[in-house]
Coordinates of C-alpha atoms in Angstrom, one line a residue:
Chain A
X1 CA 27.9 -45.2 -41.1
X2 CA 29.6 -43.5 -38.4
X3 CA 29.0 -40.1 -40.0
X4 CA 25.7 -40.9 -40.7
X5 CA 24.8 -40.9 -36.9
X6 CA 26.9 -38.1 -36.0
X7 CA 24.7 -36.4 -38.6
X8 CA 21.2 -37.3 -37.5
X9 CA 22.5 -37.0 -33.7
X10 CA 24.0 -33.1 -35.1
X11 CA 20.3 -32.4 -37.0
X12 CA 18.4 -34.0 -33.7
X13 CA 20.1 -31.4 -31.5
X14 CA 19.7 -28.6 -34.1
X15 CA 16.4 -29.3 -34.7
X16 CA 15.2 -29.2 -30.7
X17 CA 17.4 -26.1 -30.2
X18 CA 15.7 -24.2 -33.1
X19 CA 12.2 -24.9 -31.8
X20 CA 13.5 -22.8 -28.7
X21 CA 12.9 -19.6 -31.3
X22 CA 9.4 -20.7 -32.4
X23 CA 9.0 -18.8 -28.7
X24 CA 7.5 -15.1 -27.8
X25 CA 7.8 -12.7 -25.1
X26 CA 7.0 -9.2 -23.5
X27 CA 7.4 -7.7 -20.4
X28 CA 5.9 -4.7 -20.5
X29 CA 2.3 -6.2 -21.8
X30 CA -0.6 -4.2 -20.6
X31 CA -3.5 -5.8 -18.2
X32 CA -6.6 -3.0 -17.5
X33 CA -8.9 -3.9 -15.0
X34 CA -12.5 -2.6 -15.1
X35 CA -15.2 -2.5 -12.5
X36 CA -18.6 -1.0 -13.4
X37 CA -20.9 -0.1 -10.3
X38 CA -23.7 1.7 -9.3
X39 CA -22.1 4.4 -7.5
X40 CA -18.7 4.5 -9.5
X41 CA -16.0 2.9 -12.0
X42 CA -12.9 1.8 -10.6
X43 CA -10.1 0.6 -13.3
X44 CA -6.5 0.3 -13.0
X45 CA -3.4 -0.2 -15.7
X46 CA -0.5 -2.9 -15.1
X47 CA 2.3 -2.1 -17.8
X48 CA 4.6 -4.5 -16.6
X49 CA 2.5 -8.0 -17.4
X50 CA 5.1 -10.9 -18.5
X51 CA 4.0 -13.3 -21.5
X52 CA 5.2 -15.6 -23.5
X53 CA 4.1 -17.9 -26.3
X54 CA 5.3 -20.9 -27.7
X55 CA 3.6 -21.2 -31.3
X56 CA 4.8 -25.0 -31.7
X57 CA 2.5 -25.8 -28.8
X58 CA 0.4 -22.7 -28.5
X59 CA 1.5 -23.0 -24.8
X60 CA 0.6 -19.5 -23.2
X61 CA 1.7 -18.3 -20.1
X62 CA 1.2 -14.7 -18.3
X63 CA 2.3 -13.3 -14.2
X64 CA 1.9 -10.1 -13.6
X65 CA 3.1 -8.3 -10.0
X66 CA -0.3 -7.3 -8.3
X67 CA 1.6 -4.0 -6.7
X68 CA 2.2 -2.5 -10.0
X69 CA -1.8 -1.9 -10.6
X70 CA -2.4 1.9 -10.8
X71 CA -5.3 3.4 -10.1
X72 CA -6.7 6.9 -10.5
X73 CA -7.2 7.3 -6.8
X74 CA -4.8 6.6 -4.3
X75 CA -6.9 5.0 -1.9
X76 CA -8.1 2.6 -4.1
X77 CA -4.8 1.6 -4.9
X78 CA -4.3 0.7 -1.2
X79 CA -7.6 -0.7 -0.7
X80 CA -7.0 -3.3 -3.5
X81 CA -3.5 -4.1 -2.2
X82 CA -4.4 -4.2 1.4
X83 CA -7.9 -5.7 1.7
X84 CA -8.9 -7.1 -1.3
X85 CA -5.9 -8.7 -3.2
X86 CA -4.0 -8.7 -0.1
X87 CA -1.0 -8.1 -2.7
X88 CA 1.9 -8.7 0.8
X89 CA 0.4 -12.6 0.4
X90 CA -0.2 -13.3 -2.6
X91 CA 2.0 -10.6 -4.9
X92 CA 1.6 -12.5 -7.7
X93 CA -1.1 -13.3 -10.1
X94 CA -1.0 -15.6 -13.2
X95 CA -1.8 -17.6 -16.1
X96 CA -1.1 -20.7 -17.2
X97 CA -2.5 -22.1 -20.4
X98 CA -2.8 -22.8 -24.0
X99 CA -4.1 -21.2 -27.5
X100 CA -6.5 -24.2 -28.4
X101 CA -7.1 -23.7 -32.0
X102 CA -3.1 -23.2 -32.4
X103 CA -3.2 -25.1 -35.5
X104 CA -5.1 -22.3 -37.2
X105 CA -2.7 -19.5 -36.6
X106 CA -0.4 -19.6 -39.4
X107 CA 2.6 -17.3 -37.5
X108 CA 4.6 -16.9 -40.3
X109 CA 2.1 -14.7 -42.4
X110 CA 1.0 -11.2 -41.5
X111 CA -3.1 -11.6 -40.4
X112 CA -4.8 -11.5 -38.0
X113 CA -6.3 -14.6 -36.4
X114 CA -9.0 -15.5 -33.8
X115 CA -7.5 -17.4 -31.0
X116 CA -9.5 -19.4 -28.6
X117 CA -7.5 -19.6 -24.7
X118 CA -8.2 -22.0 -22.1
X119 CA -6.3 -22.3 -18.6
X120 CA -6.1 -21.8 -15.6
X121 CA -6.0 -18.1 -13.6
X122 CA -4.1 -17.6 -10.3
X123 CA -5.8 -14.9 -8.7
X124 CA -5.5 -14.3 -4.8
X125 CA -4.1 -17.8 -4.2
X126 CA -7.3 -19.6 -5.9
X127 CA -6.7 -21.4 -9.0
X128 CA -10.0 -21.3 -11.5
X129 CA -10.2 -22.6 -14.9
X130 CA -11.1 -19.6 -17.8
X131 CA -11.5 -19.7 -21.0
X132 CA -12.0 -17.1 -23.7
X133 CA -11.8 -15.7 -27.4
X134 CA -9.3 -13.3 -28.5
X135 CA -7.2 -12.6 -31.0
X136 CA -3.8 -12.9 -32.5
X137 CA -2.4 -10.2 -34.7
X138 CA 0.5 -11.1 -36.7
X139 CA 2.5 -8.5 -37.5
X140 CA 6.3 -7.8 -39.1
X141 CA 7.3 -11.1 -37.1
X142 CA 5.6 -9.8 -33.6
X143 CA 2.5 -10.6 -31.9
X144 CA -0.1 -8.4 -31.1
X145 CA -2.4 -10.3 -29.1
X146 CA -5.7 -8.8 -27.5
X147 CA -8.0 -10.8 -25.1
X148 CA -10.9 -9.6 -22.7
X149 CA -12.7 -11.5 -19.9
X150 CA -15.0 -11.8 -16.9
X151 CA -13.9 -13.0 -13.6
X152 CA -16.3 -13.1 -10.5
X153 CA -14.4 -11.9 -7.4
X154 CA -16.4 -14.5 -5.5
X155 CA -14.7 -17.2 -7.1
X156 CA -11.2 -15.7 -6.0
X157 CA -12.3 -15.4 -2.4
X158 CA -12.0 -11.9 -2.8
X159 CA -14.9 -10.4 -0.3
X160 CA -16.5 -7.4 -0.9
X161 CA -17.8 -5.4 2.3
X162 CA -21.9 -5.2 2.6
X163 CA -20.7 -1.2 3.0
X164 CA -19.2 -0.8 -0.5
X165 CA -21.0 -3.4 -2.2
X166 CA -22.4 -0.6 -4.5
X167 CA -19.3 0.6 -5.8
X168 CA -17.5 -2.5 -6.8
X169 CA -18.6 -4.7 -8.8
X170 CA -18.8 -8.3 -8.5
X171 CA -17.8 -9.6 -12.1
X172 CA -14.9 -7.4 -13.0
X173 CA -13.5 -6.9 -17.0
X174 CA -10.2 -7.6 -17.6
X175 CA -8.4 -7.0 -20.6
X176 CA -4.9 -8.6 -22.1
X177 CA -2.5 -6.5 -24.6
X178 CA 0.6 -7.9 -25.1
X179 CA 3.0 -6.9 -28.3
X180 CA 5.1 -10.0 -28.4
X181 CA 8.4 -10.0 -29.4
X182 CA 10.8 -13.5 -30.8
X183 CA 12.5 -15.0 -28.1
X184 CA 15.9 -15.4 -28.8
Chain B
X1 CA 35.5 -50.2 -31.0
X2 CA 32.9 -49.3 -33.6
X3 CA 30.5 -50.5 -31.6
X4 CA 31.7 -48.5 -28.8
X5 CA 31.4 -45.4 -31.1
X6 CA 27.7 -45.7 -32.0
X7 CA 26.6 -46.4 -28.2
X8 CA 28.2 -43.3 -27.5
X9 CA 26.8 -41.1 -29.8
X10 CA 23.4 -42.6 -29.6
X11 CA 23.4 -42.2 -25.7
X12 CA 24.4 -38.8 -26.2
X13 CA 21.8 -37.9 -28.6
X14 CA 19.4 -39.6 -26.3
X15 CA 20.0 -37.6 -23.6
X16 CA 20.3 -34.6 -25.3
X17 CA 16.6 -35.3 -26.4
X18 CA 15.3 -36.1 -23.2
X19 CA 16.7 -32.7 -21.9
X20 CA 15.1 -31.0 -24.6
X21 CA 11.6 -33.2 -23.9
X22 CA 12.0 -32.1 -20.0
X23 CA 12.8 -28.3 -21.3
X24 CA 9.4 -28.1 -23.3
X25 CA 7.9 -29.1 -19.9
X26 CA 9.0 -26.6 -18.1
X27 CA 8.1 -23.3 -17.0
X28 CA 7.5 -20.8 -20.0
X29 CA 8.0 -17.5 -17.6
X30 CA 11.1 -19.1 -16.4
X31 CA 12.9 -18.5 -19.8
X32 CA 12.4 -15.0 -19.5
X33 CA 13.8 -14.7 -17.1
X34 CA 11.1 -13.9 -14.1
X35 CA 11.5 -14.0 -10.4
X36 CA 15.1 -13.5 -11.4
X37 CA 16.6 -10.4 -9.4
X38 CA 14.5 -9.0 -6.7
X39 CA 14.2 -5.8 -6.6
X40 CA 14.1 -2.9 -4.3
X41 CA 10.7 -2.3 -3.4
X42 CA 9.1 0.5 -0.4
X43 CA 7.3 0.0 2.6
X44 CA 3.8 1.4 2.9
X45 CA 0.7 1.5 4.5
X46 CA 2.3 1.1 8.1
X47 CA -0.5 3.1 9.6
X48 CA -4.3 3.2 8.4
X49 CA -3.8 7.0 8.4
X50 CA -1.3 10.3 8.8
X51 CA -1.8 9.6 12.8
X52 CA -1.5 7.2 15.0
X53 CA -3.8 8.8 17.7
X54 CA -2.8 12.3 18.5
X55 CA 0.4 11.7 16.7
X56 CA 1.7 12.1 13.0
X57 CA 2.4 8.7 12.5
X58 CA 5.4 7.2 9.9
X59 CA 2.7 7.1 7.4
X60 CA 2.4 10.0 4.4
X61 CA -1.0 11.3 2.9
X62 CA -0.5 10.4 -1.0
X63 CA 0.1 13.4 -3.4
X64 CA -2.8 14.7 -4.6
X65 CA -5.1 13.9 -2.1
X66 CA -6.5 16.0 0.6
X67 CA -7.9 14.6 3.9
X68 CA -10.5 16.3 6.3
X69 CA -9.6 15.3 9.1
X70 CA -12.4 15.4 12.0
X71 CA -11.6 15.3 15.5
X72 CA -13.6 15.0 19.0
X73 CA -13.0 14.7 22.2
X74 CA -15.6 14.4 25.0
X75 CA -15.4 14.9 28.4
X76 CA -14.3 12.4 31.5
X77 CA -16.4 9.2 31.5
X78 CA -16.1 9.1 35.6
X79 CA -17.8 12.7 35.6
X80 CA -21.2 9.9 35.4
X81 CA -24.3 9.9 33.7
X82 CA -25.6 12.8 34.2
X83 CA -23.2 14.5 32.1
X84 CA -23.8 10.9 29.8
X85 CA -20.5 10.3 30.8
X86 CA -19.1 13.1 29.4
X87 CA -20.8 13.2 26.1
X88 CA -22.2 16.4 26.8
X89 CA -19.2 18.0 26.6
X90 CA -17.0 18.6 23.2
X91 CA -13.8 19.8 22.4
X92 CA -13.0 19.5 18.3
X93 CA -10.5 20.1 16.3
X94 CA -11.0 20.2 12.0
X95 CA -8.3 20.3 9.8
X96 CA -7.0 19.8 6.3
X97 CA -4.0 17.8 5.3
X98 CA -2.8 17.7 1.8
X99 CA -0.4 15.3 0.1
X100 CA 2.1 17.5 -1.7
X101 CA 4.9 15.1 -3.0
X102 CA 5.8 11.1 -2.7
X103 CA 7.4 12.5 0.8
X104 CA 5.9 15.2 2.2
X105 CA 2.2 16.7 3.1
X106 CA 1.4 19.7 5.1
X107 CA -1.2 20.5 6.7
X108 CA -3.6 23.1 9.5
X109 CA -6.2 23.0 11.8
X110 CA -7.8 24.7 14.1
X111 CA -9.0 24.0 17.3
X112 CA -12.1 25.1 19.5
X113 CA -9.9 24.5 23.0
X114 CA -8.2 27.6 23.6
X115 CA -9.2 28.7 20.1
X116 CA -6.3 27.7 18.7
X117 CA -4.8 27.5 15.1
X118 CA -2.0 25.0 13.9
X119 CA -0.4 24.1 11.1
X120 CA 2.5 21.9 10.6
X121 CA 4.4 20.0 7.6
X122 CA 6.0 16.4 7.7
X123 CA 8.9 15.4 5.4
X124 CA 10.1 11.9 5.1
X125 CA 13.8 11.6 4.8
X126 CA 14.2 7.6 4.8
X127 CA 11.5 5.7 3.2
X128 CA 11.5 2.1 4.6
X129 CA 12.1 -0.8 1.4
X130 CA 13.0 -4.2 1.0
X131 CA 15.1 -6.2 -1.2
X132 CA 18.8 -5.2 -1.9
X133 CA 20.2 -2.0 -0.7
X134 CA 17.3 -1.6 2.0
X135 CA 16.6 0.2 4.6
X136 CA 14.4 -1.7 7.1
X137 CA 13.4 1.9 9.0
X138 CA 11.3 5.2 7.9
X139 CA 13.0 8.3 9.3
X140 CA 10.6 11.2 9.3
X141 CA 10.5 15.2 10.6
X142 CA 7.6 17.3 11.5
X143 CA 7.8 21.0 12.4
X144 CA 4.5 23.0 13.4
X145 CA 3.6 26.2 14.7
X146 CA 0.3 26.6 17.1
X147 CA -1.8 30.2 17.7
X148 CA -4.0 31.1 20.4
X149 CA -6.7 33.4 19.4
X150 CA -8.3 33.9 23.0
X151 CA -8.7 37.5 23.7
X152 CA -6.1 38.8 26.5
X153 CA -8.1 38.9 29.9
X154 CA -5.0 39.1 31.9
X155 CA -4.3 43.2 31.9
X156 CA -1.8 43.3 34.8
X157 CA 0.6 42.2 32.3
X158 CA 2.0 43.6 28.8
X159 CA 0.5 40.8 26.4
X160 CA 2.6 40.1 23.3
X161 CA 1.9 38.7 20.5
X162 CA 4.5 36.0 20.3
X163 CA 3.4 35.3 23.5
X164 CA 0.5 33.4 21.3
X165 CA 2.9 31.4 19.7
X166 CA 4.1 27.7 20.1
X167 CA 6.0 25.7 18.5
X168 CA 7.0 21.7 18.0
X169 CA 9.8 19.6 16.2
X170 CA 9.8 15.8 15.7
X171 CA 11.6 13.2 14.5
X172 CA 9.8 10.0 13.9
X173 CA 11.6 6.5 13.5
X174 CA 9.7 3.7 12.7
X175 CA 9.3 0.1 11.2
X176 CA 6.6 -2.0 9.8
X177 CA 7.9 -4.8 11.5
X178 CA 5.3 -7.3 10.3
X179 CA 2.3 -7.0 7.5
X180 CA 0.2 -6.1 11.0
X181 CA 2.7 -4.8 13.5
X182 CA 4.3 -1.5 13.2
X183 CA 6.3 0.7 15.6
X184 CA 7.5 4.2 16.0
X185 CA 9.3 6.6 18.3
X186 CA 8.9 10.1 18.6
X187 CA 11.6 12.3 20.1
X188 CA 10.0 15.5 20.2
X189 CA 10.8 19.4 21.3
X190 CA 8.2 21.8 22.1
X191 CA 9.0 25.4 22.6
X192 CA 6.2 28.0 24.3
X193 CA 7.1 31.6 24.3
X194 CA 5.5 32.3 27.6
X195 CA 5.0 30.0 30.1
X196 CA 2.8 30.1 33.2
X197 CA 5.6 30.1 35.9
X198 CA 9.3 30.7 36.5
X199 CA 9.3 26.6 37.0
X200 CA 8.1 25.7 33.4
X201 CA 10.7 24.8 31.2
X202 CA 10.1 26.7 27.4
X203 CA 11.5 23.6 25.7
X204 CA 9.7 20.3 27.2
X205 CA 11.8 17.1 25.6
X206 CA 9.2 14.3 25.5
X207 CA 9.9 11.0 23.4
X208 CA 6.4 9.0 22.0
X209 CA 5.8 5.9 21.3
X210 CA 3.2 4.8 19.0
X211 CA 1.9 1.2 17.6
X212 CA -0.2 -0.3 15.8
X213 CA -1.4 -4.2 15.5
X214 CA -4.0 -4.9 12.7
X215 CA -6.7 -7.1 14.5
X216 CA -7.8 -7.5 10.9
X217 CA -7.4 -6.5 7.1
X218 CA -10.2 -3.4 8.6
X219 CA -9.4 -3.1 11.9
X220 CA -6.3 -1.9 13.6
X221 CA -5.2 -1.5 17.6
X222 CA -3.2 1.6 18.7
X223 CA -1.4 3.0 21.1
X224 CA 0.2 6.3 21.7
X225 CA 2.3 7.6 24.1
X226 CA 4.4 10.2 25.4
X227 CA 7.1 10.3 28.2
X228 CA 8.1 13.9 29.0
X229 CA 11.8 13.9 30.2
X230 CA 11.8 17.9 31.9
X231 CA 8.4 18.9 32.9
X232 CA 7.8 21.1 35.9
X233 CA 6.9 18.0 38.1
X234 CA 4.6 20.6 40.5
X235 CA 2.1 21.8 37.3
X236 CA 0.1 18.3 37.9
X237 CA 0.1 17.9 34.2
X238 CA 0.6 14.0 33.4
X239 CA 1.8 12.4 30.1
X240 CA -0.3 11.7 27.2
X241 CA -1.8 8.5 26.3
X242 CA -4.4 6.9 24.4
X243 CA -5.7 3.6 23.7
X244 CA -8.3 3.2 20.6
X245 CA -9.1 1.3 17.4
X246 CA -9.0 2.4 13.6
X247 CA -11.8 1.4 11.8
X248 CA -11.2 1.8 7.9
X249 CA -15.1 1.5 5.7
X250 CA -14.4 2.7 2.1
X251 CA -13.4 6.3 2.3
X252 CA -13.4 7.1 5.9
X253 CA -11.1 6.0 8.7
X254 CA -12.8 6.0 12.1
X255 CA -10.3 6.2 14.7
X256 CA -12.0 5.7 18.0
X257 CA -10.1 5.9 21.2
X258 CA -10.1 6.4 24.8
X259 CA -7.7 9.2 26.2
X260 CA -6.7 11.4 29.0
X261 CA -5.2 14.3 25.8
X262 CA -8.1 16.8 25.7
X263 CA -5.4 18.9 24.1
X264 CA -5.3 18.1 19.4
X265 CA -2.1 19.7 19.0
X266 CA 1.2 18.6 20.3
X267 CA 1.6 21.7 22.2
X268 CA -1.6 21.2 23.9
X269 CA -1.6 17.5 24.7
X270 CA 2.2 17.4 25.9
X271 CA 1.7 20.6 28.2
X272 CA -1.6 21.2 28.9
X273 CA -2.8 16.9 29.9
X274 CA -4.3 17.2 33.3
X275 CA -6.3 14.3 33.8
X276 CA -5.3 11.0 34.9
X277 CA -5.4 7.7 33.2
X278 CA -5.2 6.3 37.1
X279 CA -7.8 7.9 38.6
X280 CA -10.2 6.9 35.6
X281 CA -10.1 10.5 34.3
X282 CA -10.0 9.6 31.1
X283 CA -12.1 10.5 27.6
X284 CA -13.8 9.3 25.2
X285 CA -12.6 10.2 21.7
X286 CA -12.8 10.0 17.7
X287 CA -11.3 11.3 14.7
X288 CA -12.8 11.0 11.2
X289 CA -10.6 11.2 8.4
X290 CA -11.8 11.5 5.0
X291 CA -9.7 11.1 1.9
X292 CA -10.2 13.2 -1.5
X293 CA -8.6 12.8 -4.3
X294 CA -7.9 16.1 -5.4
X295 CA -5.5 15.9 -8.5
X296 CA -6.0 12.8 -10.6
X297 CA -3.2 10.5 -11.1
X298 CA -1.5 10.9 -14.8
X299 CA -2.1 7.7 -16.5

C-alpha cells in the first residue's frame, strides 16, 4: 500500500516534468516585414525573434525586440523606430496564442502539416486579435514553421503622415520563420 | 502512523501537481529565458540631424549615406519691408556630408560669403549606451579647415596664401537626457592665420551650447550658442546664437531658425557675427538636409 502511493505520487511527478520536453524554442527566428507602395518597397529583417511551442497544448508564443529591425536604408530604420513604432515606448512586440488544429500535427513523424494560428498580436501597445494559416514542418525532431500575414497599421495606432502616405503602405506583410529546436 | 504516512505523501503529490497545473499557465517566453539579462544597448537619434543649428551636433550621419545639406541665410528682418524683411538678400552655403563608418563622417562645403570653402571631419570617441557597463555621455571631436577664395584687393601688403587659411577644433560632450531632451557642450578653438589687427587673438576659445526638445515625434526646438572667452572686445563682433525649429517630412529635415550668424562655418560665425540679437538685428534662416543612401546595407 504504502509503496503503491509513493509510486503513483513518483510516476505523477515524472509524468508532469516530462511534458516540460514536449516544448520548443528559437531565438534567432526570422520576422521580414514588407510594405508595397506606390512610390517604393520598404522591408526589413529581425533575426533575433523568440518562439516557443508547447505541442501538448499547441500553446504558441513569439516577442521580438522592435530595435533589432534592419532595413536597407538607414533613415527608414530611424523613421520606424522614432515615429512610427516609437520602438523607446513600446520596445517590444509580441504574440500570444495557440496552433488550433494541434490535434492534427502528429510531432513525432517527419511531415509536414498545415497549422491554423489564432491570438492575439502586441504591436505598438495595441492588443488585436489575428489569425492565420501556416505551416508546420517536422523535421529530424525540429520545427520548421512558416506563417505570413496582413496587419493594417491603423489598427496599431500607427499613423502614417498625409506627406508619405504613397510610400507606405497601409496593410503591411509579415512573415514568421522560426527553426524550432526541443526545449530541454 | 500509517495514516500519517499516506497524508503526507498525498499532500505532497498534490502540491507538486498544482505547481505543475500553475507552471503550464505561465508564461511560455519566460522559460527561455527572455527579459533575462539586459543588455548593453547605444544611444541614438539625439538630434534630427549632423547639426544642431550652425553646429555639428552629437549626432553621426549613418555609413553609407550621403547628405546634401542646403543652407540660407537672409538678411536682418529690422532692415523692413522694403528689403521684405531681408529676404531679398541671400547668403548660402551647399555641402556634402558622407557617413564613412559607425563613428565618423566627413564632410565640405562651400560658401558664397567670402567665397569660402570648408571641409571638416567628426569622430566619435564615446558613444552614449545603456544597460550595464554604460556610459550615459557621447564624447565627440571635429577638426576642419576653411579657404577664402576672394581675390587679394589689398596690394599695400604681401598677401600669402596661408593667410587664406583657417582652422577649427571641437570637442563635443553631450547626453540624450530624455527620449526628447538632449544637451551638448562645445569647447571649441579656432585659429586664423592673419587677423585684421594687432588686438585679435589667432586662437579665439569659445564654448557652445546646443539643445534640443522634441515638441513632437516630427518636430524639434533648438538652440545654439556660443560664448567666446578671448575675443578682441573693441571688433564689435557679438556671440553667435540661434533659435529655430527642425522639421523632419520623409527624407528631408527642414531646419528653420532665426539667427544673428550670417557666417556657415565656425570660423565665420565665431569671428565674423556682427549683428545683434538686442538690437533686433537678427536673420531669418534655413537649412535643408537631404539624406541618400548611397551604399546599401548588407543583408
Amino acid at each position: 500500500m504504502k509503496k503503491g502511493i509513493l509510486l503513483l505520487a513518483i510516476s505523477f511527478v515524472l509524468a508532469t516534468t516530462l511534458s516540460a520536453q514536449e516544448k520548443y524554442f528559437t531565438k534567432t527566428g526570422k520576422i521580414n516585414f514588407i510594405s508595397k507602395a506606390q512610390i517604393e518597397n520598404i522591408e526589413a529583417l529581425n533575426r533575433s525573434v523568440t518562439a516557443v511551442l508547447d505541442t501538448k497544448t499547441g500553446n504558441l508564443q513569439f516577442a521580438v525586440l522592435m530595435k533589432g529591425f534592419e532595413f536597407e536604408k538607414a533613415l527608414m530604420q530611424e523613421h520606424f523606430n522614432e515615429n512610427y513604432v516609437e520602438s523607446h515606448k513600446y520596445p517590444k512586440s509580441d504574440f500570444k496564442g495557440a496552433v488550433v488544429n494541434n490535434a492534427d500535427i502528429n510531432y513525432s513523424k517527419d511531415g509536414t502539416y498545415k497549422a491554423k494560428v489564432k491570438g492575439m498580436l502586441t504591436i505598438h501597445g495595441e492588443t488585436k486579435p489575428v489569425e492565420t494559416e501556416g505551416t508546420i514542418q517536422v523535421k529530424g525532431g525540429k520545427l520548421i514553421t512558416d506563417a505570413v500575414f496582413g496587419v493594417s497599421l491603423a489598427d496599431y495606432n500607427i499613423e502614417i503622415p498625409k506627406i508619405v502616405k504613397d510610400n507606405i503602405a497601409k496593410m503591411v506583410n509579415i512573415e514568421v520563420e522560426c527553426t524550432l529546436d526541443p526545449l530541454k | 502512523m500509517m495514516r500519517y504516512y499516506k497524508f503526507i505523501i498525498l499532500t505532497i503529490v498534490l502540491s507538486i501537481s498544482i505547481v505543475n497545473l500553475f507552471a503550464q499557465e505561465e508564461d511560455l517566453l519566460s522559460l527561455v529565458g527572455e527579459d533575462n539579462k539586459p543588455q548593453k544597448e547605444f544611444v541614438n537619434y539625439s538630434f534630427k540631424s549632423s547639426r544642431v543649428i550652425m553646429s555639428h551636433s552629437m549626432e553621426l550621419i549613418r555609413p553609407g549615406v550621403m547628405d546634401l545639406r542646403i543652407l540660407h541665410r537672409f538678411g536682418n528682418i529690422n532692415k523692413g519691408a522694403y528689403e521684405f524683411f531681408g529676404l531679398d538678400n541671400a547668403t548660402m552655403r551647399l555641402g556634402f556630408d558622407f557617413g564613412l563608418t559607425k563613428n565618423l563622417m566627413a564632410g565640405f562645403g562651400r560658401s558664397t560669403n567670402k567665397k569660402e570653402l570648408d571641409a571638416f571631419a567628426k569622430y566619435r570617441l564615446i558613444h552614449q549606451s545603456k544597460g550595464p557597463k554604460s556610459l550615459p555621455f557621447s564624447l565627440l571631436v571635429t577638426g576642419g579647415a576653411s579657404l577664402t577664395t576672394l581675390k587679394n584687393t589689398d596690394t599695400t601688403q604681401k598677401n600669402y596664401f596661408s593667410s587664406r587659411m583657417g582652422y577649427y577644433g571641437q570637442i563635443i560632450i553631450g547626453s540624450k537626457i530624455s527620449e526628447s531632451f538632449s544637451l551638448q557642450f562645445m569647447p571649441t578653438v579656432v585659429h586664423r592665420n592673419l587677423v585684421p589687427t594687432a588686438d585679435d587673438p589667432n586662437d579665439l576659445l569659445a564654448v557652445g551650447i546646443g539643445t534640443r526638445l522634441k515638441l513632437s515625434n516630427r518636430i524639434s526646438l533648438n538652440v545654439d550658442y556660443y560664448y567666446r572667452l578671448n575675443q578682441n572686445v573693441n571688433d564689435g563682433t557679438q556671440n553667435p546664437l540661434s533659435i529655430g525649429f527642425d522639421i523632419e517630412t520623409g527624407g528631408h529635415v527642414f531646419q528653420l531658425h532665426f539667427t544673428n550668424a550670417v557666417g556657415m562655418n565656425e570660423k565665420v560665425f565665431l569671428l565674423e557675427t556682427t549683428n545683434n540679437w538686442g538690437k533686433g538685428d537678427i536673420q531669418f534662416g534655413f537649412n535643408i538636409s537631404r539624406s541618400f543612401q548611397i551604399k546599401k546595407k548588407k543583408s
